[in-house]
JSON list of C-alpha atoms and ligand atoms in Angstrom, two decimals:
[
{"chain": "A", "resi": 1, "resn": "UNK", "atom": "CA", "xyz": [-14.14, -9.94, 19.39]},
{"chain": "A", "resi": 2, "resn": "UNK", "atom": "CA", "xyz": [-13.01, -6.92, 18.29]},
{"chain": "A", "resi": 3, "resn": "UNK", "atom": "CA", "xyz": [-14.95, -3.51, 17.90]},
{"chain": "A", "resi": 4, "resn": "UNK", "atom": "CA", "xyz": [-12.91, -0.64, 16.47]},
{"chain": "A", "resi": 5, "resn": "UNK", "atom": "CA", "xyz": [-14.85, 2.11, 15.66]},
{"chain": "A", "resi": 6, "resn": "UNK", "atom": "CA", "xyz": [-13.81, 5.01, 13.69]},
{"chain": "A", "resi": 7, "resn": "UNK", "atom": "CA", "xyz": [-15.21, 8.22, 14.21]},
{"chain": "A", "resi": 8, "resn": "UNK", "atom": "CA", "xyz": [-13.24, 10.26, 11.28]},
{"chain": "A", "resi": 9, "resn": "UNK", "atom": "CA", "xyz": [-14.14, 13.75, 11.12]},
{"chain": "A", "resi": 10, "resn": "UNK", "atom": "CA", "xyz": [-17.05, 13.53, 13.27]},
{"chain": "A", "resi": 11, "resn": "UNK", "atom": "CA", "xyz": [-18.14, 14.80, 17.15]},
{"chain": "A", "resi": 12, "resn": "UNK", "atom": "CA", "xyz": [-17.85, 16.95, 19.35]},
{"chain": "A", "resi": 13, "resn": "UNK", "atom": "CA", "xyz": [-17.00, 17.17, 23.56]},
{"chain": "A", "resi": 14, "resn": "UNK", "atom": "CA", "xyz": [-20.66, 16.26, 24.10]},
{"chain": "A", "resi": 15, "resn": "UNK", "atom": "CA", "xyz": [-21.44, 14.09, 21.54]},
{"chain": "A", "resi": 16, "resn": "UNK", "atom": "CA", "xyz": [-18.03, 11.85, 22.77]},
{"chain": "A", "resi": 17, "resn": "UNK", "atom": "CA", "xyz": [-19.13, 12.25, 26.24]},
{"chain": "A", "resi": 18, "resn": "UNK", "atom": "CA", "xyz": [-21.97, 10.92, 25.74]},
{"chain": "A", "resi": 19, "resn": "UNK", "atom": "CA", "xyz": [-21.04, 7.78, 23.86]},
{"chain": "A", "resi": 20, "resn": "UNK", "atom": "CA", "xyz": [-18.71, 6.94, 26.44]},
{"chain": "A", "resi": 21, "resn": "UNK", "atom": "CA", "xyz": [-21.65, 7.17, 29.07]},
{"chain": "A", "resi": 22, "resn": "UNK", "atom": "CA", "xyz": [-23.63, 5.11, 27.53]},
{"chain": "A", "resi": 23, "resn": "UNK", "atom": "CA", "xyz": [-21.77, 2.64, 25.28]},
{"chain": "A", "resi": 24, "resn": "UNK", "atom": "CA", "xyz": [-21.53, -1.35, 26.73]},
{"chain": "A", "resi": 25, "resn": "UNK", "atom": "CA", "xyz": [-18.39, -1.77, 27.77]},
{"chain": "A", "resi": 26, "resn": "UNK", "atom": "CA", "xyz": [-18.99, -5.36, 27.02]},
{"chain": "A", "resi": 27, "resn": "UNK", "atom": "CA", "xyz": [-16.77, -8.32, 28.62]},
{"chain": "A", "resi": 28, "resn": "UNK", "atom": "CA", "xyz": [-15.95, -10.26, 25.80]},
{"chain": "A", "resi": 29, "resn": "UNK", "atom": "CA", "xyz": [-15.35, -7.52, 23.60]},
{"chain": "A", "resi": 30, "resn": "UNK", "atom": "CA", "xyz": [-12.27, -5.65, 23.38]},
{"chain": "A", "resi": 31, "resn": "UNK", "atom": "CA", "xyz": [-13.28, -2.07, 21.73]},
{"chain": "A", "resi": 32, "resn": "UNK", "atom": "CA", "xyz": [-10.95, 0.61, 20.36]},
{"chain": "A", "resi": 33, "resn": "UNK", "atom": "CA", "xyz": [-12.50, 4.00, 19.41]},
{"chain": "A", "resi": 34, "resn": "UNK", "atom": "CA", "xyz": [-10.56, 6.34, 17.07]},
{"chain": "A", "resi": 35, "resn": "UNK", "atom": "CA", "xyz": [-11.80, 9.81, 17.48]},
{"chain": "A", "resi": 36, "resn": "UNK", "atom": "CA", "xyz": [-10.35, 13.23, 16.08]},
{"chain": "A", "resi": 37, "resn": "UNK", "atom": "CA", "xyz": [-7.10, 13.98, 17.41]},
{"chain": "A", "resi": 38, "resn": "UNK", "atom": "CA", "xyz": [-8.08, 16.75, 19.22]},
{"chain": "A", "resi": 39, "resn": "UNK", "atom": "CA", "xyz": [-10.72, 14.84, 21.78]},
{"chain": "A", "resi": 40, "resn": "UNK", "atom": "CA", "xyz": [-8.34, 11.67, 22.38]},
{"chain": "A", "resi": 41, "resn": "UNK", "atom": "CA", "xyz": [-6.65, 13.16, 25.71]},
{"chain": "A", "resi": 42, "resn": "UNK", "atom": "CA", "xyz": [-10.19, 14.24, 26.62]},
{"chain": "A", "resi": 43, "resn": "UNK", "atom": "CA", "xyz": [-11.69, 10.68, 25.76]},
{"chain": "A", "resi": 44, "resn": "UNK", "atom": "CA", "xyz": [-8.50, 9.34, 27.44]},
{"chain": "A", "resi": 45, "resn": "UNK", "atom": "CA", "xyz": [-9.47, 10.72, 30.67]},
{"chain": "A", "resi": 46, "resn": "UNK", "atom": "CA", "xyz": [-13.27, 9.52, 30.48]},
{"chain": "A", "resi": 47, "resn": "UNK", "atom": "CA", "xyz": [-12.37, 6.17, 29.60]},
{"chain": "A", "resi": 48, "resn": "UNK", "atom": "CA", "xyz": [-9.84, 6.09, 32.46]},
{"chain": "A", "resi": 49, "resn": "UNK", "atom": "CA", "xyz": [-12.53, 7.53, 34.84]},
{"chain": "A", "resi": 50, "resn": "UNK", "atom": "CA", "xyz": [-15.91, 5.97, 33.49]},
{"chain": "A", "resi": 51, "resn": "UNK", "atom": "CA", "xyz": [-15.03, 2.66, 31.31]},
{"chain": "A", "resi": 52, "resn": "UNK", "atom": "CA", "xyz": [-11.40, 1.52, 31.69]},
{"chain": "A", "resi": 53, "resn": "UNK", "atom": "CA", "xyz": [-11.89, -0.93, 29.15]},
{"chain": "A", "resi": 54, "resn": "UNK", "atom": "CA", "xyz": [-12.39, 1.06, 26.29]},
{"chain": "A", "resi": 55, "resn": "UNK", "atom": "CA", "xyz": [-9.07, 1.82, 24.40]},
{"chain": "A", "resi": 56, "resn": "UNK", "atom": "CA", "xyz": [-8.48, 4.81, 22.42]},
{"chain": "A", "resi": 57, "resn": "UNK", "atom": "CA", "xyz": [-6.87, 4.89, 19.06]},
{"chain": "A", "resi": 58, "resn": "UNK", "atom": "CA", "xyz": [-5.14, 7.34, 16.76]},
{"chain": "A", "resi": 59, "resn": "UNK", "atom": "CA", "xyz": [-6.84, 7.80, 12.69]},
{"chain": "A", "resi": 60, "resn": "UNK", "atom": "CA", "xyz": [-3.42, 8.79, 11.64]},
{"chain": "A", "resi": 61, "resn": "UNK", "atom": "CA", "xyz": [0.45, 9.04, 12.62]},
{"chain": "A", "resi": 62, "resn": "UNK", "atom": "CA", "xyz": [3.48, 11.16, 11.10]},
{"chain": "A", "resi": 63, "resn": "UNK", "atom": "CA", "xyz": [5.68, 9.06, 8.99]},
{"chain": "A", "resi": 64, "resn": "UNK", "atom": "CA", "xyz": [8.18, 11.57, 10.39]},
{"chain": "A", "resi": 65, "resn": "UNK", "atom": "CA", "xyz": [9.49, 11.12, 13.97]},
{"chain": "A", "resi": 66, "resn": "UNK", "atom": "CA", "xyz": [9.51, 14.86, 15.41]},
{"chain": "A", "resi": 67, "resn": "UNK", "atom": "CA", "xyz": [11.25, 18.05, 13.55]},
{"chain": "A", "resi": 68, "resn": "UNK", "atom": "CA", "xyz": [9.91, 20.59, 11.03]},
{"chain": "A", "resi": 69, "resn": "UNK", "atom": "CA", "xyz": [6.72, 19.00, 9.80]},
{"chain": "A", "resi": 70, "resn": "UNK", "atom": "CA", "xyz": [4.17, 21.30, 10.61]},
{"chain": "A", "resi": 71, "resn": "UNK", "atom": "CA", "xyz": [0.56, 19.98, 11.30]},
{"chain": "A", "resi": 72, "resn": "UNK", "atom": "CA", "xyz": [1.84, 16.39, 11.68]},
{"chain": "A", "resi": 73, "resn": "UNK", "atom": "CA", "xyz": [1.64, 14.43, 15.10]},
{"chain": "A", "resi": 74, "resn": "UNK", "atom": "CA", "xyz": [4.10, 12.11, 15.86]},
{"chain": "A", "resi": 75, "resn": "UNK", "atom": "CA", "xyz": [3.95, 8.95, 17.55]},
{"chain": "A", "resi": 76, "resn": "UNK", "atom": "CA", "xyz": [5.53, 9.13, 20.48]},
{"chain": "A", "resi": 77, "resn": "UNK", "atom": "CA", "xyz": [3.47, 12.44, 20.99]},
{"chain": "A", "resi": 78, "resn": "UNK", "atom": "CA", "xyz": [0.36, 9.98, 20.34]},
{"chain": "A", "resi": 79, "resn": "UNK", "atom": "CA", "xyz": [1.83, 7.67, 23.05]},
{"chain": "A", "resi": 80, "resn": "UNK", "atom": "CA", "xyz": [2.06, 10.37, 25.36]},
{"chain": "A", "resi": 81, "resn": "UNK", "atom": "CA", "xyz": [-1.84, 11.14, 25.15]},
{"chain": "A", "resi": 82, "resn": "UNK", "atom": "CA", "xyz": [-2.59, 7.16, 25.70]},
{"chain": "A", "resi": 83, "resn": "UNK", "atom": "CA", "xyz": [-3.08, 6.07, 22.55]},
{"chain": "A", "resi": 84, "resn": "UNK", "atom": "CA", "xyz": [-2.60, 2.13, 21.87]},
{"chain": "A", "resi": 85, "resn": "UNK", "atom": "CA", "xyz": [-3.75, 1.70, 18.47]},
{"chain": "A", "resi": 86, "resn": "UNK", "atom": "CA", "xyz": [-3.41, 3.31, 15.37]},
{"chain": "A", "resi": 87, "resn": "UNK", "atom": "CA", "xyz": [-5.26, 3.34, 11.66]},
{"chain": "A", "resi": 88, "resn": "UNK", "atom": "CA", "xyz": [-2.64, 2.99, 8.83]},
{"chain": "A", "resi": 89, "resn": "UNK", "atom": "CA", "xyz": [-2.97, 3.58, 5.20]},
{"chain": "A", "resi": 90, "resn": "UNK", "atom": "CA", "xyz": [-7.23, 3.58, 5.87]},
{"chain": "A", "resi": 91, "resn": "UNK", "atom": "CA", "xyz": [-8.39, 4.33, 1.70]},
{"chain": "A", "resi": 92, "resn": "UNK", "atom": "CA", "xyz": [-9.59, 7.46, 2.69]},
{"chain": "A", "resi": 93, "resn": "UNK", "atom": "CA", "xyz": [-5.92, 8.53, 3.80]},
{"chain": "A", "resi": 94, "resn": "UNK", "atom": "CA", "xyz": [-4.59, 7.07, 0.53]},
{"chain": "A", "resi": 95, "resn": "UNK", "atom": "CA", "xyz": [-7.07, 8.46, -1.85]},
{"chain": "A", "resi": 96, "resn": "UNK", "atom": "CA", "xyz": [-7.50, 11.93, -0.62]},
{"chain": "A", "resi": 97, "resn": "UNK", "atom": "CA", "xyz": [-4.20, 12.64, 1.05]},
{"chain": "A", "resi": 98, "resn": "UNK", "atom": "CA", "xyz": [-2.03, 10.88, -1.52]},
{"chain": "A", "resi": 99, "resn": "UNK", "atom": "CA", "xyz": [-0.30, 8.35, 0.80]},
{"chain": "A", "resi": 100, "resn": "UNK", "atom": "CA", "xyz": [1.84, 5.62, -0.56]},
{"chain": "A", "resi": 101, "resn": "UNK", "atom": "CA", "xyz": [3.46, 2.05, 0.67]},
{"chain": "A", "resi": 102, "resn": "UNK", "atom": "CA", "xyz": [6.64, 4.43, 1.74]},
{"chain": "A", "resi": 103, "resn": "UNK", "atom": "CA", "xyz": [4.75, 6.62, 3.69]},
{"chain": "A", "resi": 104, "resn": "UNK", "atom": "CA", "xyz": [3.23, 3.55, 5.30]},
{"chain": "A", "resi": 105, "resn": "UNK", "atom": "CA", "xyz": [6.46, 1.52, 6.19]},
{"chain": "A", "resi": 106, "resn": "UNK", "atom": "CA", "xyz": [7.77, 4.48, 8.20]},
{"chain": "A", "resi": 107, "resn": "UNK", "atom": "CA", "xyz": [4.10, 5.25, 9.95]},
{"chain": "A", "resi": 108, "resn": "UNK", "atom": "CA", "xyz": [4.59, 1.45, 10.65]},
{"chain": "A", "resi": 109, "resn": "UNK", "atom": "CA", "xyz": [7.74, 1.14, 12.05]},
{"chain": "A", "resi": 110, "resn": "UNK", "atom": "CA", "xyz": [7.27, 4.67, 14.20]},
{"chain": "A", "resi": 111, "resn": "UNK", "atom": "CA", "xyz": [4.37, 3.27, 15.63]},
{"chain": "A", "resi": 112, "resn": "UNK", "atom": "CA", "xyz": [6.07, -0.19, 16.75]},
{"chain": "A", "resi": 113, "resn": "UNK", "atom": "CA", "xyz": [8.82, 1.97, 17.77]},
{"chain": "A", "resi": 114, "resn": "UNK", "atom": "CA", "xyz": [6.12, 3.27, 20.73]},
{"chain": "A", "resi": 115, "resn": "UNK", "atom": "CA", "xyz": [4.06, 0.24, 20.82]},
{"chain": "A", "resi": 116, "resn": "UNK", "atom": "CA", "xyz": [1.10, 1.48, 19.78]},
{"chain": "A", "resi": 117, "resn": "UNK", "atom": "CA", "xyz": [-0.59, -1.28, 17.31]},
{"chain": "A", "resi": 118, "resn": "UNK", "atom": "CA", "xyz": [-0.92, -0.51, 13.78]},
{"chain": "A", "resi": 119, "resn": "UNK", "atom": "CA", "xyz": [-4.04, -1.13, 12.26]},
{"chain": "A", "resi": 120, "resn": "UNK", "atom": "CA", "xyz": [-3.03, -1.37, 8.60]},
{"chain": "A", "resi": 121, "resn": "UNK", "atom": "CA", "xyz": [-6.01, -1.01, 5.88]},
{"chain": "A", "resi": 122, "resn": "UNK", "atom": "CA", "xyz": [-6.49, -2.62, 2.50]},
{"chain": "A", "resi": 123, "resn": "UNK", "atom": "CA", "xyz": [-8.87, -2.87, 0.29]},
{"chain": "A", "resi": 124, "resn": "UNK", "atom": "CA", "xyz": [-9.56, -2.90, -3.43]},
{"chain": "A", "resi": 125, "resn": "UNK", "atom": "CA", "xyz": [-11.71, -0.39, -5.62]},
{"chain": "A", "resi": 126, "resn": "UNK", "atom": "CA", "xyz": [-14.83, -1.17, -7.51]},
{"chain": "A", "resi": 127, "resn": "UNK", "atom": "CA", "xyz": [-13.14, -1.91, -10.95]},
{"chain": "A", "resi": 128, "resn": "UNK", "atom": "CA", "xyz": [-10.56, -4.67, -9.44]},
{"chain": "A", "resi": 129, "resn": "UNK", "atom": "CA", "xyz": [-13.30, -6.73, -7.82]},
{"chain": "A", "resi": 130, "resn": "UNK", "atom": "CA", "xyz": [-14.92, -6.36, -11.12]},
{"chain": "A", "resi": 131, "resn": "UNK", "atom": "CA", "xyz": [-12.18, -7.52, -13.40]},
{"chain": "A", "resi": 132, "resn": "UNK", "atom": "CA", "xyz": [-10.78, -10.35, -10.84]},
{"chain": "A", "resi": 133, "resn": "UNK", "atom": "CA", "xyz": [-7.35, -8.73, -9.80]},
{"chain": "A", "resi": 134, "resn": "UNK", "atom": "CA", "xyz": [-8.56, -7.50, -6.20]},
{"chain": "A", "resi": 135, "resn": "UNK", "atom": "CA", "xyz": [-6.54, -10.66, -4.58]},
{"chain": "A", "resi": 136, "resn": "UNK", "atom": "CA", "xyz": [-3.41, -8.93, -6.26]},
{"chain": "A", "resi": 137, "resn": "UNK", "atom": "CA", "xyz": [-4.17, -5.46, -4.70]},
{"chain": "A", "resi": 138, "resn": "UNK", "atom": "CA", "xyz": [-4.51, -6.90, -1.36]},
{"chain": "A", "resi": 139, "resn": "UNK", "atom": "CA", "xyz": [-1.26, -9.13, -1.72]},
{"chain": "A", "resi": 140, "resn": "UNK", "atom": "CA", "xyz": [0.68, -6.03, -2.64]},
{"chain": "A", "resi": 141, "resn": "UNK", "atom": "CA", "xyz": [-1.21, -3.27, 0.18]},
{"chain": "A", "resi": 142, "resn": "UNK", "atom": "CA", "xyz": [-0.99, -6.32, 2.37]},
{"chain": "A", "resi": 143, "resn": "UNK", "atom": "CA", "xyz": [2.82, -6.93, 2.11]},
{"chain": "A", "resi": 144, "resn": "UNK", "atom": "CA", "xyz": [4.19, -3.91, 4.39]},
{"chain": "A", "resi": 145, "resn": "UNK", "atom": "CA", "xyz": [2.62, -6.11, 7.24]},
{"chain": "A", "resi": 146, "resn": "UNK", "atom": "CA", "xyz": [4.71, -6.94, 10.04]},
{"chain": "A", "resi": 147, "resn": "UNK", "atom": "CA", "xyz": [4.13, -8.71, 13.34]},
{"chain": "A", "resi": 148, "resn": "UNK", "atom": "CA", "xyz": [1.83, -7.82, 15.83]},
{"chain": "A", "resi": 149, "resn": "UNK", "atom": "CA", "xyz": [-0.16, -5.60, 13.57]},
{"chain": "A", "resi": 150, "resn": "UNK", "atom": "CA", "xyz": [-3.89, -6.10, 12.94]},
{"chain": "A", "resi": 151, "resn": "UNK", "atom": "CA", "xyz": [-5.34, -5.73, 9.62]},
{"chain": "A", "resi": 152, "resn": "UNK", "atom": "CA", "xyz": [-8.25, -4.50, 8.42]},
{"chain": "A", "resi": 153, "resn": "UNK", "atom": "CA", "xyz": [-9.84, -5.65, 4.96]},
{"chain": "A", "resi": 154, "resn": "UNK", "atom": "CA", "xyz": [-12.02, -2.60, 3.61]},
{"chain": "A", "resi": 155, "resn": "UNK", "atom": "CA", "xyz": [-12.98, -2.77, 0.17]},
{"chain": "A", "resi": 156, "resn": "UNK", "atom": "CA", "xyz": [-13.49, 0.64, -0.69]},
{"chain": "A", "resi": 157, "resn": "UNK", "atom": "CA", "xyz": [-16.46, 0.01, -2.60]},
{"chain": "A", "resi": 158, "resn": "UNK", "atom": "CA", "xyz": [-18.32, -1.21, 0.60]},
{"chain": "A", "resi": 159, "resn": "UNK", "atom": "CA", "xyz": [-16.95, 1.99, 2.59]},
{"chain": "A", "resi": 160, "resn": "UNK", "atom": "CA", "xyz": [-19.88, 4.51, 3.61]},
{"chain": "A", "resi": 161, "resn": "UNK", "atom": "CA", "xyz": [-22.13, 2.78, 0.62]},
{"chain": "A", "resi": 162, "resn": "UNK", "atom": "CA", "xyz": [-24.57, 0.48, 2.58]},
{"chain": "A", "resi": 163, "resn": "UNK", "atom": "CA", "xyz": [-22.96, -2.23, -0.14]},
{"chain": "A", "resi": 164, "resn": "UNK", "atom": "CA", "xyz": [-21.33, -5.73, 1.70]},
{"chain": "A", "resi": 165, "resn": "UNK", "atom": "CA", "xyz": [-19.40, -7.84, 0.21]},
{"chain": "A", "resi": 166, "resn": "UNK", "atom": "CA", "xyz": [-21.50, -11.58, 0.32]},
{"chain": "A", "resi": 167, "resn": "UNK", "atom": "CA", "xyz": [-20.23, -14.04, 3.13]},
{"chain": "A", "resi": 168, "resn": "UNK", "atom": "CA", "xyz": [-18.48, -15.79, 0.30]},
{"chain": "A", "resi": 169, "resn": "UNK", "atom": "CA", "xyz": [-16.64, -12.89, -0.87]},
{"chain": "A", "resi": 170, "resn": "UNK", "atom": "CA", "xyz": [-15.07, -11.82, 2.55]},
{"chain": "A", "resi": 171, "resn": "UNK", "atom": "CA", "xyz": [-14.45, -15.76, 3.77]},
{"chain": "A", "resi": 172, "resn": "UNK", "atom": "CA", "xyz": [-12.38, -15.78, 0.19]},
{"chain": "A", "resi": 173, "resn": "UNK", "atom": "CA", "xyz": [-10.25, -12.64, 1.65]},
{"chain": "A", "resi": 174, "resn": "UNK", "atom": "CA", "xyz": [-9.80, -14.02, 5.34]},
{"chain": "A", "resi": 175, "resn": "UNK", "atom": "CA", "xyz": [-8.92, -17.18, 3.64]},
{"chain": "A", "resi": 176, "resn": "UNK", "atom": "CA", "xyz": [-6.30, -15.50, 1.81]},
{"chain": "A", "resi": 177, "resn": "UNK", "atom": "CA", "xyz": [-4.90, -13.47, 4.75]},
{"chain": "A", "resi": 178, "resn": "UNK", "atom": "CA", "xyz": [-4.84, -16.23, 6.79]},
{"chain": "A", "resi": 179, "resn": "UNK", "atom": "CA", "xyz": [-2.49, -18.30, 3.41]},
{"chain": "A", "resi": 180, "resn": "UNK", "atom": "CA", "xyz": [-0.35, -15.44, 3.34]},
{"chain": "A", "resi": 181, "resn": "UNK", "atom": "CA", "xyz": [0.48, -13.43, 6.73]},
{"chain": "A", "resi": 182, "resn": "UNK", "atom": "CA", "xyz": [-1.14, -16.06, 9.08]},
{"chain": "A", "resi": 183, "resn": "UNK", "atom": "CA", "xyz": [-3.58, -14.32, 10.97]},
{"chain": "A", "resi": 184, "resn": "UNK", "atom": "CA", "xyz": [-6.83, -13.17, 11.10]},
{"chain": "A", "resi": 185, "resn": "UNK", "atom": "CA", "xyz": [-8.61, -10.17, 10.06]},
{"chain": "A", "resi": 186, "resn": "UNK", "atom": "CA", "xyz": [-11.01, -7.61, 10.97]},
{"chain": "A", "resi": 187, "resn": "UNK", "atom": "CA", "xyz": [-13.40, -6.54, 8.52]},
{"chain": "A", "resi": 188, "resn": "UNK", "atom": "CA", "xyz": [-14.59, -3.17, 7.38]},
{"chain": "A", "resi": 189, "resn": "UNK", "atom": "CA", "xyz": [-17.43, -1.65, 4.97]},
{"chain": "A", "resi": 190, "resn": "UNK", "atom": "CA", "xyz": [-21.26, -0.51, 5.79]},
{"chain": "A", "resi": 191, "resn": "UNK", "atom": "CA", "xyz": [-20.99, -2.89, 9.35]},
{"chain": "A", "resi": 192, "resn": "UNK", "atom": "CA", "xyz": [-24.51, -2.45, 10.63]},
{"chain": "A", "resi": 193, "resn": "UNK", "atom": "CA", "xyz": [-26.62, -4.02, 13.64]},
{"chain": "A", "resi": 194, "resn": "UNK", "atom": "CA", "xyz": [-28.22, -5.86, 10.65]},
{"chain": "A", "resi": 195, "resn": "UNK", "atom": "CA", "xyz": [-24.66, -7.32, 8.67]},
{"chain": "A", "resi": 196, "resn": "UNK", "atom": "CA", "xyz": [-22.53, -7.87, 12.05]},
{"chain": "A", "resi": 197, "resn": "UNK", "atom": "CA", "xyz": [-23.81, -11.69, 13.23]},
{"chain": "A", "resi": 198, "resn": "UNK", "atom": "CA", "xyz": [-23.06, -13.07, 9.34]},
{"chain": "A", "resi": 199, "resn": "UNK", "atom": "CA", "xyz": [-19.97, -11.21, 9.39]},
{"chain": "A", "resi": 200, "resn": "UNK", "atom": "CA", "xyz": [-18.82, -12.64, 12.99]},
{"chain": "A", "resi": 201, "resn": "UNK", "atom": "CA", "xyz": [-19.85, -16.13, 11.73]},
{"chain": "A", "resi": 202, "resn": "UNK", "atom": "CA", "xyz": [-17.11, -16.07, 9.15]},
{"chain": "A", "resi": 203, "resn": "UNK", "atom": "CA", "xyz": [-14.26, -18.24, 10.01]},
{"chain": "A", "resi": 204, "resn": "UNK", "atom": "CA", "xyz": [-10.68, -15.91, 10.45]},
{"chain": "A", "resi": 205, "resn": "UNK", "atom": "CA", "xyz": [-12.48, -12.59, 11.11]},
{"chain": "A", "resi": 206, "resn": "UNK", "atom": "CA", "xyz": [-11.47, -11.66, 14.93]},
{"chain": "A", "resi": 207, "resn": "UNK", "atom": "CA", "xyz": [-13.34, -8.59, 14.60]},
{"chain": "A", "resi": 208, "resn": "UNK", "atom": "CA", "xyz": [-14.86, -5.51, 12.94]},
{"chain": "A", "resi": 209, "resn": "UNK", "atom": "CA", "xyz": [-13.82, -1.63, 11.76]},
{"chain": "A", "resi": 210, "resn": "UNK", "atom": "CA", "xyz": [-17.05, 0.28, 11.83]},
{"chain": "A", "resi": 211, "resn": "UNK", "atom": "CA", "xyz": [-17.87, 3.75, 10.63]},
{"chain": "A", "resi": 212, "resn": "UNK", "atom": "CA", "xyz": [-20.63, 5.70, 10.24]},
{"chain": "A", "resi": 213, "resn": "UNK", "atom": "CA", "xyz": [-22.92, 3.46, 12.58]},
{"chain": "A", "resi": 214, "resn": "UNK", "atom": "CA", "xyz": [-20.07, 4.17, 15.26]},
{"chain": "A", "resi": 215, "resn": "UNK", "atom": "CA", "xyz": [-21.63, 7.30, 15.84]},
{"chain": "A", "resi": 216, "resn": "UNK", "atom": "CA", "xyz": [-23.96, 5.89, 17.50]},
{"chain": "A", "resi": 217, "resn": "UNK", "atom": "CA", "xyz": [-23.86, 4.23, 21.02]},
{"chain": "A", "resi": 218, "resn": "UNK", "atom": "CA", "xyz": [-27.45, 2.71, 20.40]},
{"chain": "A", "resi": 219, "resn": "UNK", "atom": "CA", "xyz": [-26.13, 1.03, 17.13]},
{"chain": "A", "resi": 220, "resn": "UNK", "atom": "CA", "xyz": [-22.92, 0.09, 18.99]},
{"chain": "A", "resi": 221, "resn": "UNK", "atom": "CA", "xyz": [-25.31, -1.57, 21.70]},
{"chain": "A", "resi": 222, "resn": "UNK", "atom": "CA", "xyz": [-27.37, -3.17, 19.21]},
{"chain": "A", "resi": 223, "resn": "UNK", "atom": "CA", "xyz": [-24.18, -4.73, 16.82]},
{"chain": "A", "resi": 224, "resn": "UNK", "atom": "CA", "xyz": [-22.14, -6.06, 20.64]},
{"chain": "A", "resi": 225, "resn": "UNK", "atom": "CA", "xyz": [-25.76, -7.92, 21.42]},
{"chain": "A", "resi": 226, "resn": "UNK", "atom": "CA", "xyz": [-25.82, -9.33, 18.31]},
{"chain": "A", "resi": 227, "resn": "UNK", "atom": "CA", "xyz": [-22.77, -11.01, 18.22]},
{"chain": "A", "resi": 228, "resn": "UNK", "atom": "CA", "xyz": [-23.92, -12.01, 21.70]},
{"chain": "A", "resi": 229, "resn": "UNK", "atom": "CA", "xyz": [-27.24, -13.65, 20.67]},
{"chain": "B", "resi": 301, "resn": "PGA", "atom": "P1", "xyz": [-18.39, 2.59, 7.11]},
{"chain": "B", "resi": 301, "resn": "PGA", "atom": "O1", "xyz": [-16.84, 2.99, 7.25]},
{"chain": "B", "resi": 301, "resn": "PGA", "atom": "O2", "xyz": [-18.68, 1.64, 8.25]},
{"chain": "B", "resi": 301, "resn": "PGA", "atom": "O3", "xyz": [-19.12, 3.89, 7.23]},
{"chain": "B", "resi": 301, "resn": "PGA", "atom": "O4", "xyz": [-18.55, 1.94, 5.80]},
{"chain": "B", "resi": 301, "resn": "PGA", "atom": "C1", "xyz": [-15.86, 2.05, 7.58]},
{"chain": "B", "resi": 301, "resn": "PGA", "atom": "C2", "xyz": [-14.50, 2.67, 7.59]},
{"chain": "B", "resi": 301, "resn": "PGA", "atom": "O5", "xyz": [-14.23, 3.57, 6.78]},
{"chain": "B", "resi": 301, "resn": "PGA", "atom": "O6", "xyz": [-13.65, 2.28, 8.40]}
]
């Protein structure tokens, strides 16, 4: 399964050092840990030393490829640090910073250009679960998709909130994934050491985005022996 586990604006050199001391490195579990830009190289290097398994992964990309774009980081610069994954279009990128499908197709396409994976995000808001059109978000967030991405189904309602969508509700989702693009799905949205084993038990989820109880390697410990149990 799965584990990608993203740190947003949190931590610090310590506080990442001592995650990756003490986090399971887990055999059946392939985990991906998107820190702050500025501590991948530095996480790089611990991983490398301390828990080759772990991959590290980017929160963002350029949808430019180098030039006169200042406080933007490119892909291939992300390549050159180690990175192997990358978060695309996550709703906190779209709502706050205003990004849109064209931004995404290029942050796409740069990224396959270096073969990092894109992680591409979608998820519907409060009111379109409510009123019945959330399948019709996600089919139109959903179609930028290309091969050999993952995506991640995040209803922004359940981000941060401590809300879950019901077993029912995210088996309708990785039903409709799997209709439409053929794959599976991670999901994303309050995953907790207390959520994770219903969520794994769904059929076409191959794994899990996790936030805020990312920060913590006992909670990380806890959710991977879960799934285990
Ligand atoms: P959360 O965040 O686990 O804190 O809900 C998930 C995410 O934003 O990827």
């Amino acid at each position: 399964m799965k584990f990608l586990l993203n740190w947003k604006q949190n931590g610090s050199f310590a506080e990442i050092e001592n995650f990756i001391n003490n986090v399971e490195q887990g055999q059946e579990n392939e985990i991906i840990i998107f820190f702050p830009l500025p501590y991948i190289n530095f996480a790089n290097n611990l991983t490398l030393r301390k828990a080759k398994s772990i991959k590290i992964g980017a929160q963002n990309v350029s949808s430019f490829l180098k030039g006169a774009y200042t406080g933007e980081t490119g892909a291939s610069m992300l390549r050159e640090i180690g990175v192997t994954h990358s978060l695309v279009g996550h709703s906190e990128r779209r709502i706050f910073f205003n990004e849109n499908e064209e931004d995404l197709v290029l942050k796409i396409k740069n990224l396959k250009s270096e073969n990092i994976t894109p992680v591409l995000c979608i998820g519907e808001t409060k009111e379109a679960r409510m009123d019945g059109t959330f399948l019709e978000t996600l089919k139109q967030q959903s179609r930028i998709y290309l091969e050999n991405c993952l995506i991640a189904y995040e209803p922004i309602w359940s981000i941060g909130t401590g809300l879950t969508p019901s077993v029912e509700q995210i088996t309708e989702v990785a039903c409709f994934i799997q209709d439409t693009l053929k794959i599976d799905m991670l999901y994303g949205g309050s995953v907790n050491e207390t959520n994770i084993s219903s969520i794994f038990q769904i059929p076409g989820i191959e794994g899990v985005l996790v936030g805020g109880a990312a920060l913590s390697w006992e909670k990380v410990n806890k959710m991977m022996e879960e799934i285990c149990l």
